[in-house]
PDB file of C-alpha atoms in Angstrom:
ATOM      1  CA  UNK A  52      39.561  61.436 168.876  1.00  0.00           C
ATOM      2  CA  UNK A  53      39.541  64.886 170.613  1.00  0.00           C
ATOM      3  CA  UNK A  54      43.168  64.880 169.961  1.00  0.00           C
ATOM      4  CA  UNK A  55      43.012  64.120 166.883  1.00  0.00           C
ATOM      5  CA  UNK A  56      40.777  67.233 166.473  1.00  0.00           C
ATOM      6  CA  UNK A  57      43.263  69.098 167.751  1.00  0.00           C
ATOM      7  CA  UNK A  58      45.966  68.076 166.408  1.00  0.00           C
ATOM      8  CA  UNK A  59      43.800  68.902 163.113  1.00  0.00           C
ATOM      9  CA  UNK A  60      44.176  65.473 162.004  1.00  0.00           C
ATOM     10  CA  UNK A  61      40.281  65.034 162.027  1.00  0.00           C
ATOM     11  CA  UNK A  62      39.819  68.365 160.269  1.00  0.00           C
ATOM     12  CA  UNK A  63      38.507  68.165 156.739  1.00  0.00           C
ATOM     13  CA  UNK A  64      39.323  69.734 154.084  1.00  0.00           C
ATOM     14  CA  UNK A  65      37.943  73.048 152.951  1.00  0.00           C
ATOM     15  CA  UNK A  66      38.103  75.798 150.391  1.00  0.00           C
ATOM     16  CA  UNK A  67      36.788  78.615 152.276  1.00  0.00           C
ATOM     17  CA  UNK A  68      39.824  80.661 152.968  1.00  0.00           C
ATOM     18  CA  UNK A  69      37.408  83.726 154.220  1.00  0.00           C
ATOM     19  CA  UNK A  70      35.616  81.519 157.334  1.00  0.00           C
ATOM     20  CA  UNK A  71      36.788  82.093 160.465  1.00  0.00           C
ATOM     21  CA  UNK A  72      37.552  78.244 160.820  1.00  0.00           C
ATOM     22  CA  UNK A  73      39.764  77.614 157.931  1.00  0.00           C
ATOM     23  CA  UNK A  74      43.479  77.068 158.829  1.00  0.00           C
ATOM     24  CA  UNK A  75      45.839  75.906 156.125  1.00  0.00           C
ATOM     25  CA  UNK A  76      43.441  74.334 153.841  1.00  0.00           C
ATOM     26  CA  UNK A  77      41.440  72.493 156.581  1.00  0.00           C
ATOM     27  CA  UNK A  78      38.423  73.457 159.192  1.00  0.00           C
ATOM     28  CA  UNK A  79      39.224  73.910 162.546  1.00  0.00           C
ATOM     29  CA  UNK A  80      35.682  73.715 163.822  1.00  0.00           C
ATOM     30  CA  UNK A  81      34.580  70.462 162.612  1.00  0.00           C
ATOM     31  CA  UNK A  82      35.471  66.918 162.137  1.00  0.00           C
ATOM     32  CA  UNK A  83      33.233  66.490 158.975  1.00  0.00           C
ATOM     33  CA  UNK A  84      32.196  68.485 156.473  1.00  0.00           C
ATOM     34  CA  UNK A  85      29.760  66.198 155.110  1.00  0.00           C
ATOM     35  CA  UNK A  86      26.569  68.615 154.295  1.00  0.00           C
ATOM     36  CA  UNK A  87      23.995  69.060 151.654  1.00  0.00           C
ATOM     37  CA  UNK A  88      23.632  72.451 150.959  1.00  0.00           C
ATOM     38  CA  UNK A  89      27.349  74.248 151.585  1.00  0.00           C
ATOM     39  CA  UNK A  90      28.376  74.401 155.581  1.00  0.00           C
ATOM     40  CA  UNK A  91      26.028  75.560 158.128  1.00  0.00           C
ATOM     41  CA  UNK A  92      28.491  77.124 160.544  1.00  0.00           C
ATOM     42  CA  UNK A  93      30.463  79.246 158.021  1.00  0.00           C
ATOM     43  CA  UNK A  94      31.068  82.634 159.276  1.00  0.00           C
ATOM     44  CA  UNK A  95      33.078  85.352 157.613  1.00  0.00           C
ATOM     45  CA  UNK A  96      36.241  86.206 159.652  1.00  0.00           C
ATOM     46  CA  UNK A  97      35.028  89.843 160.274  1.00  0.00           C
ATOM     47  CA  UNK A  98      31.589  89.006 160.980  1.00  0.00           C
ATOM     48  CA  UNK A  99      33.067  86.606 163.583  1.00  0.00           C
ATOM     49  CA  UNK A 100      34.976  89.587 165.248  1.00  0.00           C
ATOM     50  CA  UNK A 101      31.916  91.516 165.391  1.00  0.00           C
ATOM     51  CA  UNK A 102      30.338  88.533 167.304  1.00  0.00           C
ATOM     52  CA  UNK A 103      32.926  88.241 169.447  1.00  0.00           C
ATOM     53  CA  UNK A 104      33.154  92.047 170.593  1.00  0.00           C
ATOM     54  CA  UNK A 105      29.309  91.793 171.390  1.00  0.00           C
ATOM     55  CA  UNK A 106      29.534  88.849 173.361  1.00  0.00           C
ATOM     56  CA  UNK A 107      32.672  90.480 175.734  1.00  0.00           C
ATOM     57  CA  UNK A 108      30.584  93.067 175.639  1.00  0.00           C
ATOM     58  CA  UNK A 109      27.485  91.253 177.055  1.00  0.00           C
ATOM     59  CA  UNK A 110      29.765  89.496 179.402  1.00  0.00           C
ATOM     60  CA  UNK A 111      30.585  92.780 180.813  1.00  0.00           C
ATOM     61  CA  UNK A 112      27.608  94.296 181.360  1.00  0.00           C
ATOM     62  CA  UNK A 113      26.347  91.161 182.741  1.00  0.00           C
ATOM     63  CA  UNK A 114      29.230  91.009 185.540  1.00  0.00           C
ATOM     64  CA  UNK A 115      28.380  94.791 186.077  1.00  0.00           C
ATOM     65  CA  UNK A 116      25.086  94.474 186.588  1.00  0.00           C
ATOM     66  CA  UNK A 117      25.936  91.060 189.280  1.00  0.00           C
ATOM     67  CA  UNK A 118      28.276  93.212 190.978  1.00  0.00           C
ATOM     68  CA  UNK A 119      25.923  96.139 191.714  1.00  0.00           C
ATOM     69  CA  UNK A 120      23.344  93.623 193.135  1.00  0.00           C
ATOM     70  CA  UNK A 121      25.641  92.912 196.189  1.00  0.00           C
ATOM     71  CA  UNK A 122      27.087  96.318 197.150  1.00  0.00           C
TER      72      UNK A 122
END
């Protein structure tokens, strides 16, 4: 199964060219798309790179502030 995840051969199909997961007319992030009320994990590709500055950022500070604690 998890190589047929990412192989994308489990990835459904999906129209929403703008999410971060979308890759050739398929999700990435999933293995089912099955959901009542429109996908809970879409995420606009910018909004996505936002969220991923902040958390390098955190990351960062976080191995500053570990590294000050033992000098």
């Amino acid at each position: 199964m998890l190589l047929e995840v990412i192989n994308g051969k489990a990835a459904p199909n999906c129209d929403k060219e703008n999410c971060f997961a979308y890759q050739d007319g398929r999700c990435i992030a999933l293995t089912s798309n099955r959901f009542k009320c429109g996908c809970p994990f879409f995420k606009d590709k910018k909004e996505k790179e936002i969220e991923d500055i902040r958390c390098r950022e955190r990351v960062k500070k976080w191995k500053d502030n570990g590294k000050k604690r033992f000098v």
